[in-house]
Each structure stands twice: as C-alpha cells, then as structure tokens.
Amino acid sequence: MPPTDRLRNPSSTPPRHVLVSGAGVAGLTLAYWLNRQGLRVTVVEKAATPRRGGYPVDVRGTAVEVVRRMGVLPRLRDAHVDLRRLIFLDGDGREVASLDPHAITGGVAGDLEVPRGDLTAVLHTAVRDDVELLYDDSIDTLDETGDGVDVTFHRGSGRTFDLVFGADGLHSRTRALLFGPEERFHHYLGYCFAGFTLRDTFGLAHETVLWNTPGRAAALYAAGDTGEMHALLAFARPEPPFDLFREPRAQRDLVTEVFADAGWRVPDILTALRAVDDLYFDGVSQIRMPSWSGGRVALVGDAAYAPSFLTGQGTSLALVGAYMLAASLSGRHDHATSYAAYEQTTREFVTVNQNQVGKGDATLFPTTAESLARRNDMLRALAMEPSGGGRPARPAHSALTLPASASVT
C-alpha cells in the first residue's frame, strides 16, 4: 500500500466538488493531490487539447521531491534533455565563453530539465482516469454564494462548486474575476520576448547558443537530436506590451524591427519567425500579490506568483505551490483556515525564488555596453575554473521542506 494511502482518514468529510482552472503544471499537480484526498475534481482548460511541445523547463530542489511523491520521477528522468553546453557569443558572433549550464543556473545532479509538453503529458496521464477534464472551455463568471461558487463557462453551461482554484497562468482570468485587473499585480521587468520552434538547420545538439548586444538577445536551444530546436528573441522595452498581447502580426512586426540590423544567425531566425504557427510573445514579468485567495477561491502557480523565466523557477514554484495548497486543505474543513495555512507555509519560499530575478537579467540580458562587458568578463572567468565553472546549488531551490503528505485527509 502506498504511504499516502495509509495516511488517509475516511472519517473526514472533504468538500464535495472542486474546480481547477488550467491544465498546466500547477493545475494538473493540484488536481492529482486533491483527488488523492477523495475530492471530486473538475479541471477546465481553454486549449482544445492537452498542450504539447514547448521549451524545456527546469524541475529543481524541492520540486523534484514533489514529482517523486507523485510517482512520476522515473518517467521524467527518461524525458530529461541533458543540456551539456551553454555558449555565449558577442555581437559579431564570436564565442565569449562555453560553460556547463549549471554554472549559470545553480542546478545540481538530480535536477531535471524536461520539455514542457513531456511534463504536462506525464501529469495528464497521472490524473486523466480520476478527474473530469473539460478542454476547449474556460470560466466566464464566478459568483460566490453561502453554499459554494456558481460558475458559468464560456461555452454556456453552469455549475456550482465547493471551491475554485485558479491555475490559469500569468494572465489569469480567475485572478481578474476575483481581484481585478492584472495591472494591479503585474510587475514588468523591462523586457519582451518571442519564442517559437523551428527546424534545426544550425547543426546544434544538446546545447544553447546565446547572442547578445546591449539590450538584445537571441538564443537557439537544441534540446536533443529531434531535428527541431527552439528560438528566443528578447529585448529591453521600457513599457509592458499590454497593447500587443492579442495582436500576433504586431508582435512579429515589432520583433523584426528591433532585430533588423542584428548579425550572427538572427536574420535566419527572423525569416523563420514569419512562418511559424507556435509564436509565444509576452513581457518578462512577475505577479506579486498581497493575498492568493478570497472567499472560496484560491490561486496557485503563475496566476498567484509568476517569478518570470529569468529565475528559472516557474515550473518548480508551480509544482511546489500546488502541493502546498493541497497539503493545507488536507484534513481541514474551513477553507479560510486552509488558505491562510497555504500562504503562511509557502510565501517565504515564493519570495526567495522571485528575488532570484536580478541574477538572471544581469547574465542573460545586459542592457548597456558596460554591463555586457562585465558579464562577459565574469563568463570568461567561470570558463577558466578547473571544474568548468560549476557552482553550488542555489539555496532558494530547496528552501522549503514539504509536509509529510498532501493526501492526508
């Protein structure tokens, strides 16, 4: 009998039916642990099908223990992409330094790097037979009553749930309905980025190549030998791109304009940009909120505390946050007490990881010639170290000890 099953308490009476908005990493992880508590779980996802593809993401420190407790660690180890080199180039395409990726990320042996689509596929498999999954739909309205939360869905149906959880990402609809406009909590970090997939015509394998000029960066990421790779174009911009979120043509035009005179292989990347169908454009931002819950509704993952990809901790925070929210609900009948416990036990971990952001922007996106020169000197020094530039793990990655189980009821 699994340890989590031995810890169940059938005498308790959990909320009857809960809704999770979002079938990404946070939503599927939360659904898994809530189902282990005996709750009826419905997950609603605006995408028409489970999401596939996407950049490799990091699972580090405390988050590795979450996936181990879910029983999916062996499958994720099989999907590990084993990035071996991180190569930095100057504006003329000349090599500045070649490093072990852990020298920059602070990762250690045992951490994982997994294509996002592979991670969500593993999590989807873990819950698909036990929870209700509603694809191609989303929350339209929320109305809390004394007995629950009345939810109407975009496709027209309506239901009442005991509790609702927003795991619907940086631009969360659930958060907007509960707390108001995103601008109240959106902390823009001064950069925009465009990411997409393209054919590997560059001869790369198990490596990332990053080209920089002040305020601009272009990266090619070859996770394996699949014939595909990922491109990232990032640039400094004073104002957040709220006006571009729903304008793909304007996004492509802006990126093309910013990089029009760039060297190296950037012209080839821009040519590919015009034809891709999986462009993802956004600002580099964090979500910082004074509270992650209101009434019967609570937020988790990027919806509550997006750290930005500069920290490399978005996926890990989603996994850990979902586990901690479920653990706080375990065995408690009062949702307000449970939500307070969730914040009390998790906020320090979130804050210390969000505060890693300054290290990321200085390394990846220096905005002045002076800061870029300092960055390059630092990289050359790292590359000359006998260990190849290895560094101890960042304490932030493991700054929280998980409670015994999230499925105690």
Short mmCIF file of C-alpha atoms in Angstrom, two decimals:
data_model
loop_
_atom_site.label_atom_id
_atom_site.label_comp_id
_atom_site.label_asym_id
_atom_site.label_seq_id
_atom_site.Cartn_x
_atom_site.Cartn_y
_atom_site.Cartn_z
CA MET A 1 0.00 0.00 0.00
CA PRO A 2 1.47 3.40 -0.93
CA PRO A 3 2.39 5.58 2.07
CA THR A 4 -0.12 8.24 1.07
CA ASP A 5 -2.95 5.68 1.09
CA ARG A 6 -2.04 4.55 4.60
CA LEU A 7 -2.39 8.15 5.79
CA ARG A 8 -5.96 8.62 4.62
CA ASN A 9 -8.65 9.27 7.21
CA PRO A 10 -12.01 8.13 5.82
CA SER A 11 -13.92 9.72 8.70
CA SER A 12 -13.30 13.25 7.44
CA THR A 13 -15.70 14.91 5.01
CA PRO A 14 -13.86 17.00 2.41
CA PRO A 15 -15.61 19.48 0.13
CA ARG A 16 -17.73 17.59 -2.35
CA HIS A 17 -16.70 19.07 -5.70
CA VAL A 18 -13.87 21.46 -6.65
CA LEU A 19 -12.92 23.20 -9.89
CA VAL A 20 -9.37 23.79 -11.11
CA SER A 21 -9.00 26.33 -13.92
CA GLY A 22 -5.98 25.47 -16.06
CA ALA A 23 -4.49 22.14 -17.14
CA GLY A 24 -0.87 23.21 -16.99
CA VAL A 25 1.76 22.12 -14.49
CA ALA A 26 0.15 23.76 -11.44
CA GLY A 27 -3.41 22.75 -12.32
CA LEU A 28 -2.70 19.09 -13.06
CA THR A 29 -0.48 18.73 -9.99
CA LEU A 30 -3.15 20.26 -7.77
CA ALA A 31 -5.82 18.03 -9.35
CA TYR A 32 -3.70 14.96 -8.61
CA TRP A 33 -3.32 15.73 -4.91
CA LEU A 34 -6.91 16.89 -4.39
CA ASN A 35 -8.14 13.67 -5.98
CA ARG A 36 -5.89 11.75 -3.55
CA GLN A 37 -7.85 13.42 -0.77
CA GLY A 38 -11.10 11.97 -2.08
CA LEU A 39 -12.46 15.17 -3.60
CA ARG A 40 -14.37 15.25 -6.87
CA VAL A 41 -12.16 17.30 -9.16
CA THR A 42 -13.05 19.03 -12.42
CA VAL A 43 -10.31 20.69 -14.48
CA VAL A 44 -11.27 23.22 -17.17
CA GLU A 45 -8.75 24.23 -19.84
CA LYS A 46 -9.19 26.77 -22.62
CA ALA A 47 -6.94 24.86 -25.05
CA ALA A 48 -8.80 22.39 -27.22
CA THR A 49 -6.42 19.51 -26.44
CA PRO A 50 -3.62 18.79 -23.95
CA ARG A 51 -0.74 21.13 -24.73
CA ARG A 52 2.29 19.61 -26.43
CA GLY A 53 5.72 20.95 -27.29
CA GLY A 54 7.26 23.98 -25.67
CA TYR A 55 10.64 24.82 -24.23
CA PRO A 56 12.40 22.51 -21.80
CA VAL A 57 11.70 23.59 -18.24
CA ASP A 58 13.63 23.05 -15.01
CA VAL A 59 12.46 20.96 -12.06
CA ARG A 60 14.84 21.67 -9.20
CA GLY A 61 15.32 21.25 -5.49
CA THR A 62 12.08 20.84 -3.54
CA ALA A 63 10.09 20.35 -6.77
CA VAL A 64 11.99 17.12 -7.52
CA GLU A 65 10.60 15.71 -4.28
CA VAL A 66 7.06 16.65 -5.35
CA VAL A 67 7.29 14.63 -8.57
CA ARG A 68 8.94 11.78 -6.68
CA ARG A 69 5.97 11.62 -4.29
CA MET A 70 3.64 11.60 -7.29
CA GLY A 71 5.40 8.51 -8.61
CA VAL A 72 6.32 10.17 -11.94
CA LEU A 73 10.02 10.81 -11.34
CA PRO A 74 11.23 7.79 -13.38
CA ARG A 75 9.24 8.93 -16.42
CA LEU A 76 10.57 12.45 -16.11
CA ARG A 77 14.13 11.18 -15.82
CA ASP A 78 13.54 9.34 -19.11
CA ALA A 79 12.48 12.67 -20.67
CA HIS A 80 15.45 14.62 -19.28
CA VAL A 81 17.08 16.52 -22.16
CA ASP A 82 20.65 16.63 -20.82
CA LEU A 83 21.71 20.09 -21.97
CA ARG A 84 25.52 19.95 -21.99
CA ARG A 85 26.80 23.34 -23.07
CA LEU A 86 25.76 26.98 -22.85
CA ILE A 87 27.68 29.06 -25.38
CA PHE A 88 27.73 32.87 -25.27
CA LEU A 89 28.50 34.95 -28.36
CA ASP A 90 29.24 38.64 -28.87
CA GLY A 91 27.54 40.90 -31.40
CA ASP A 92 29.80 39.67 -34.22
CA GLY A 93 29.02 36.02 -33.48
CA ARG A 94 32.39 35.29 -31.85
CA GLU A 95 32.48 32.99 -28.83
CA VAL A 96 32.79 34.70 -25.46
CA ALA A 97 32.61 31.59 -23.27
CA SER A 98 31.38 28.00 -23.26
CA LEU A 99 30.08 26.71 -19.93
CA ASP A 100 28.34 23.87 -18.17
CA PRO A 101 24.73 25.16 -17.80
CA HIS A 102 24.82 24.53 -14.04
CA ALA A 103 27.44 27.29 -13.76
CA ILE A 104 24.65 29.76 -14.58
CA THR A 105 21.53 28.08 -13.20
CA GLY A 106 22.90 26.85 -9.89
CA GLY A 107 21.42 23.43 -10.66
CA VAL A 108 22.90 20.18 -9.34
CA ALA A 109 22.90 16.50 -10.20
CA GLY A 110 19.39 15.14 -9.71
CA ASP A 111 17.66 18.24 -11.03
CA LEU A 112 15.63 17.76 -14.21
CA GLU A 113 15.26 19.59 -17.49
CA VAL A 114 12.23 18.31 -19.36
CA PRO A 115 10.31 19.56 -22.41
CA ARG A 116 7.23 21.30 -21.05
CA GLY A 117 4.96 19.18 -23.22
CA ASP A 118 6.50 15.98 -21.85
CA LEU A 119 6.00 17.17 -18.27
CA THR A 120 2.34 18.08 -18.80
CA ALA A 121 1.77 14.79 -20.67
CA VAL A 122 3.10 12.83 -17.69
CA LEU A 123 0.93 14.84 -15.28
CA HIS A 124 -2.10 14.44 -17.57
CA THR A 125 -1.61 10.66 -17.59
CA ALA A 126 -1.45 10.68 -13.79
CA VAL A 127 -4.92 12.27 -13.47
CA ARG A 128 -6.90 11.52 -16.63
CA ASP A 129 -8.66 8.43 -15.26
CA ASP A 130 -9.58 10.03 -11.93
CA VAL A 131 -10.68 13.62 -12.60
CA GLU A 132 -13.06 15.29 -15.05
CA LEU A 133 -11.17 17.17 -17.78
CA LEU A 134 -13.03 19.83 -19.77
CA TYR A 135 -10.98 21.06 -22.73
CA ASP A 136 -11.85 23.92 -25.08
CA ASP A 137 -13.67 25.82 -22.33
CA SER A 138 -12.94 28.35 -19.60
CA ILE A 139 -14.50 30.22 -16.70
CA ASP A 140 -16.70 33.13 -17.76
CA THR A 141 -18.13 34.27 -14.40
CA LEU A 142 -17.76 33.45 -10.71
CA ASP A 143 -20.44 34.19 -8.12
CA GLU A 144 -19.82 33.06 -4.55
CA THR A 145 -22.88 32.11 -2.51
CA GLY A 146 -23.23 30.80 1.00
CA ASP A 147 -23.09 27.22 -0.25
CA GLY A 148 -20.38 27.42 -2.90
CA VAL A 149 -19.25 29.17 -6.07
CA ASP A 150 -21.61 29.42 -9.03
CA VAL A 151 -19.53 29.18 -12.21
CA THR A 152 -20.63 29.84 -15.76
CA PHE A 153 -18.40 28.56 -18.53
CA HIS A 154 -17.57 30.24 -21.80
CA ARG A 155 -19.38 27.53 -23.75
CA GLY A 156 -22.59 28.26 -21.88
CA SER A 157 -23.00 25.69 -19.12
CA GLY A 158 -23.11 26.49 -15.42
CA ARG A 159 -22.30 24.56 -12.24
CA THR A 160 -21.77 25.10 -8.54
CA PHE A 161 -18.52 24.06 -6.85
CA ASP A 162 -17.48 24.00 -3.22
CA LEU A 163 -14.08 25.55 -4.02
CA VAL A 164 -12.44 27.03 -7.12
CA PHE A 165 -8.71 27.20 -7.86
CA GLY A 166 -7.12 29.46 -10.45
CA ALA A 167 -4.11 27.77 -12.06
CA ASP A 168 -4.55 29.62 -15.35
CA GLY A 169 -1.21 31.33 -15.73
CA LEU A 170 0.34 34.77 -15.81
CA HIS A 171 -2.72 36.37 -17.46
CA SER A 172 -5.19 34.53 -15.22
CA ARG A 173 -8.88 35.04 -15.90
CA THR A 174 -9.69 33.65 -12.44
CA ARG A 175 -7.45 36.26 -10.80
CA ALA A 176 -9.06 39.06 -12.80
CA LEU A 177 -12.56 37.96 -11.77
CA LEU A 178 -11.59 37.71 -8.11
CA PHE A 179 -9.12 40.56 -7.60
CA GLY A 180 -9.46 42.90 -10.57
CA PRO A 181 -7.21 43.95 -13.47
CA GLU A 182 -3.85 42.28 -13.97
CA GLU A 183 -2.07 45.64 -13.93
CA ARG A 184 -2.51 45.78 -10.13
CA PHE A 185 -0.21 42.80 -9.65
CA HIS A 186 1.87 42.73 -12.83
CA HIS A 187 5.49 43.75 -12.16
CA TYR A 188 7.11 44.29 -15.53
CA LEU A 189 10.86 43.63 -15.56
CA GLY A 190 11.76 45.67 -18.62
CA TYR A 191 11.99 43.03 -21.37
CA CYS A 192 9.82 41.43 -24.05
CA PHE A 193 10.44 38.10 -25.68
CA ALA A 194 9.25 35.96 -28.58
CA GLY A 195 9.70 32.20 -28.55
CA PHE A 196 8.92 29.59 -31.20
CA THR A 197 10.00 26.27 -32.70
CA LEU A 198 11.95 25.92 -35.93
CA ARG A 199 13.82 23.28 -37.91
CA ASP A 200 17.38 22.66 -36.78
CA THR A 201 19.44 23.81 -39.73
CA PHE A 202 22.20 25.10 -37.47
CA GLY A 203 23.96 21.84 -36.58
CA LEU A 204 23.41 22.13 -32.80
CA ALA A 205 22.78 19.29 -30.33
CA HIS A 206 22.29 19.34 -26.55
CA GLU A 207 23.37 22.97 -26.34
CA THR A 208 22.13 26.53 -26.17
CA VAL A 209 23.82 29.38 -28.04
CA LEU A 210 23.11 32.91 -26.81
CA TRP A 211 23.99 36.03 -28.85
CA ASN A 212 23.99 39.42 -27.15
CA THR A 213 24.28 43.08 -27.90
CA PRO A 214 23.25 45.69 -25.29
CA GLY A 215 19.54 45.28 -24.65
CA ARG A 216 19.07 42.45 -27.17
CA ALA A 217 19.50 38.68 -27.06
CA ALA A 218 18.89 35.85 -29.49
CA ALA A 219 19.10 32.23 -28.41
CA LEU A 220 18.95 28.89 -30.16
CA TYR A 221 18.21 25.91 -27.96
CA ALA A 222 18.79 22.38 -29.29
CA ALA A 223 17.46 20.04 -26.61
CA GLY A 224 18.31 16.83 -28.44
CA ASP A 225 18.59 15.22 -31.84
CA THR A 226 14.97 15.58 -32.95
CA GLY A 227 15.54 17.89 -35.93
CA GLU A 228 13.73 20.72 -34.13
CA MET A 229 15.01 23.47 -31.91
CA HIS A 230 13.70 26.48 -30.03
CA ALA A 231 14.42 30.12 -30.73
CA LEU A 232 14.14 33.03 -28.31
CA LEU A 233 14.39 36.71 -29.20
CA ALA A 234 14.40 39.06 -26.21
CA PHE A 235 14.87 42.80 -25.95
CA ALA A 236 14.64 45.65 -23.49
CA ARG A 237 11.50 47.80 -23.72
CA PRO A 238 10.55 50.48 -21.19
CA GLU A 239 6.81 49.81 -21.17
CA PRO A 240 4.95 46.50 -20.81
CA PRO A 241 3.42 45.26 -24.09
CA PHE A 242 -0.21 45.13 -22.93
CA ASP A 243 -1.33 46.50 -26.30
CA LEU A 244 0.30 43.60 -28.16
CA PHE A 245 -0.98 40.59 -26.25
CA ARG A 246 -3.73 39.84 -28.80
CA GLU A 247 -2.01 41.15 -31.94
CA PRO A 248 0.28 38.44 -33.43
CA ARG A 249 1.03 40.48 -36.55
CA ALA A 250 2.06 43.49 -34.49
CA GLN A 251 4.23 41.23 -32.33
CA ARG A 252 6.11 39.90 -35.37
CA ASP A 253 6.50 43.41 -36.78
CA LEU A 254 7.94 44.73 -33.52
CA VAL A 255 10.42 41.88 -33.12
CA THR A 256 11.52 42.18 -36.75
CA GLU A 257 12.06 45.93 -36.35
CA VAL A 258 14.08 45.56 -33.13
CA PHE A 259 16.42 42.95 -34.65
CA ALA A 260 16.54 44.30 -38.22
CA ASP A 261 20.27 45.14 -38.13
CA ALA A 262 21.37 42.16 -35.99
CA GLY A 263 24.20 39.88 -37.03
CA TRP A 264 25.10 36.22 -36.47
CA ARG A 265 22.18 33.94 -37.46
CA VAL A 266 19.50 36.39 -36.37
CA PRO A 267 18.36 37.10 -39.98
CA ASP A 268 17.68 33.35 -40.38
CA ILE A 269 15.73 33.33 -37.12
CA LEU A 270 13.64 36.30 -38.29
CA THR A 271 12.89 34.52 -41.56
CA ALA A 272 11.63 31.52 -39.60
CA LEU A 273 9.58 33.82 -37.34
CA ARG A 274 7.41 34.96 -40.26
CA ALA A 275 6.22 31.41 -40.96
CA VAL A 276 5.86 29.74 -37.54
CA ASP A 277 2.47 28.86 -36.09
CA ASP A 278 3.50 28.49 -32.43
CA LEU A 279 4.76 32.00 -31.67
CA TYR A 280 4.58 32.91 -27.99
CA PHE A 281 5.11 36.60 -27.24
CA ASP A 282 4.97 38.23 -23.82
CA GLY A 283 6.62 40.61 -21.42
CA VAL A 284 9.10 39.36 -18.85
CA SER A 285 7.12 39.90 -15.67
CA GLN A 286 6.30 38.73 -12.20
CA ILE A 287 2.97 38.51 -10.39
CA ARG A 288 3.21 39.74 -6.81
CA MET A 289 0.06 39.74 -4.69
CA PRO A 290 -0.67 40.57 -1.04
CA SER A 291 -3.06 37.59 -0.86
CA TRP A 292 -3.54 34.49 -3.01
CA SER A 293 -7.14 33.80 -2.02
CA GLY A 294 -10.53 35.39 -1.50
CA GLY A 295 -13.60 33.63 -0.15
CA ARG A 296 -13.74 30.12 -1.61
CA VAL A 297 -11.32 30.87 -4.46
CA ALA A 298 -7.52 30.48 -4.32
CA LEU A 299 -4.73 30.95 -6.86
CA VAL A 300 -1.67 28.79 -7.50
CA GLY A 301 1.37 28.83 -9.78
CA ASP A 302 1.90 31.71 -12.22
CA ALA A 303 -1.62 33.02 -11.54
CA ALA A 304 -0.54 33.85 -7.98
CA TYR A 305 3.24 34.28 -8.08
CA ALA A 306 4.79 34.04 -11.54
CA PRO A 307 8.55 34.51 -10.98
CA SER A 308 9.48 35.06 -14.70
CA PHE A 309 11.75 32.81 -16.72
CA LEU A 310 14.75 34.86 -15.57
CA THR A 311 14.65 32.90 -12.30
CA GLY A 312 14.29 29.50 -13.97
CA GLN A 313 11.87 28.62 -11.17
CA GLY A 314 8.40 29.00 -12.71
CA THR A 315 7.79 25.28 -13.11
CA SER A 316 9.27 24.41 -9.73
CA LEU A 317 7.10 27.02 -7.98
CA ALA A 318 4.04 25.63 -9.77
CA LEU A 319 4.77 22.08 -8.57
CA VAL A 320 5.64 23.06 -5.02
CA GLY A 321 2.81 25.58 -4.70
CA ALA A 322 0.21 23.07 -5.87
CA TYR A 323 1.48 20.50 -3.37
CA MET A 324 1.45 23.02 -0.53
CA LEU A 325 -2.06 24.22 -1.35
CA ALA A 326 -3.35 20.65 -1.36
CA ALA A 327 -1.49 19.88 1.88
CA SER A 328 -3.04 22.92 3.55
CA LEU A 329 -6.52 21.76 2.56
CA SER A 330 -5.86 18.25 3.80
CA GLY A 331 -7.82 17.45 6.94
CA ARG A 332 -9.25 20.98 7.31
CA HIS A 333 -12.96 21.75 6.92
CA ASP A 334 -12.61 25.55 6.98
CA HIS A 335 -11.30 26.76 3.61
CA ALA A 336 -10.32 30.14 5.06
CA THR A 337 -8.04 28.44 7.60
CA SER A 338 -6.64 26.20 4.87
CA TYR A 339 -5.87 29.12 2.56
CA ALA A 340 -4.21 31.03 5.39
CA ALA A 341 -2.02 27.99 6.11
CA TYR A 342 -1.11 27.76 2.41
CA GLU A 343 0.16 31.33 2.40
CA GLN A 344 1.91 31.04 5.75
CA THR A 345 3.85 27.93 4.74
CA THR A 346 4.61 28.84 1.12
CA ARG A 347 5.07 32.60 0.78
CA GLU A 348 8.67 32.74 2.05
CA PHE A 349 9.69 30.08 -0.49
CA VAL A 350 7.96 32.00 -3.27
CA THR A 351 9.56 35.30 -2.25
CA VAL A 352 13.11 33.98 -2.04
CA ASN A 353 12.74 32.44 -5.51
CA GLN A 354 11.15 35.52 -7.05
CA ASN A 355 14.07 37.52 -5.68
CA GLN A 356 16.47 35.49 -7.83
CA VAL A 357 15.36 37.58 -10.80
CA GLY A 358 18.17 40.13 -10.59
CA LYS A 359 20.79 37.45 -11.18
CA GLY A 360 19.04 36.27 -14.33
CA ASP A 361 18.69 39.57 -16.13
CA ALA A 362 22.31 40.55 -15.46
CA THR A 363 23.53 37.28 -17.02
CA LEU A 364 21.17 36.90 -19.95
CA PHE A 365 20.16 40.44 -20.96
CA PRO A 366 22.67 43.17 -20.05
CA THR A 367 21.23 46.46 -21.27
CA THR A 368 24.36 48.60 -21.58
CA ALA A 369 27.75 48.12 -23.19
CA GLU A 370 29.39 48.40 -19.76
CA SER A 371 27.17 45.77 -18.13
CA LEU A 372 27.63 43.46 -21.12
CA ALA A 373 31.42 43.79 -20.84
CA ARG A 374 31.28 42.98 -17.12
CA ARG A 375 29.05 39.99 -17.83
CA ASN A 376 31.44 38.69 -20.46
CA ASP A 377 34.43 39.05 -18.12
CA MET A 378 32.53 37.06 -15.50
CA LEU A 379 31.72 34.31 -18.01
CA ARG A 380 35.35 34.05 -19.14
CA ALA A 381 36.46 33.69 -15.52
CA LEU A 382 33.91 30.95 -14.92
CA ALA A 383 35.03 29.08 -18.03
CA MET A 384 38.64 29.06 -16.81
CA GLU A 385 37.84 27.42 -13.47
CA PRO A 386 39.07 23.80 -13.22
CA SER A 387 35.55 22.49 -12.61
CA GLY A 388 34.33 24.12 -15.80
CA GLY A 389 32.57 26.86 -13.89
CA GLY A 390 30.41 24.73 -11.59
CA ARG A 391 28.73 26.44 -8.67
CA PRO A 392 26.94 25.15 -5.56
CA ALA A 393 23.19 24.81 -5.80
CA ARG A 394 21.25 27.97 -5.08
CA PRO A 395 19.70 27.65 -1.60
CA ALA A 396 16.45 29.14 -2.94
CA HIS A 397 15.74 25.98 -4.94
CA SER A 398 15.47 23.85 -1.78
CA ALA A 399 14.39 26.47 0.74
CA LEU A 400 11.22 24.62 1.77
CA THR A 401 10.71 21.21 3.35
CA LEU A 402 7.50 19.55 2.23
CA PRO A 403 4.99 18.36 4.82
CA ALA A 404 4.66 14.59 5.11
CA SER A 405 1.85 14.22 2.59
CA ALA A 406 -0.63 16.27 0.60
CA SER A 407 -3.17 13.42 0.61
CA VAL A 408 -3.78 13.14 4.34
CA THR A 409 -7.48 13.71 4.86
#
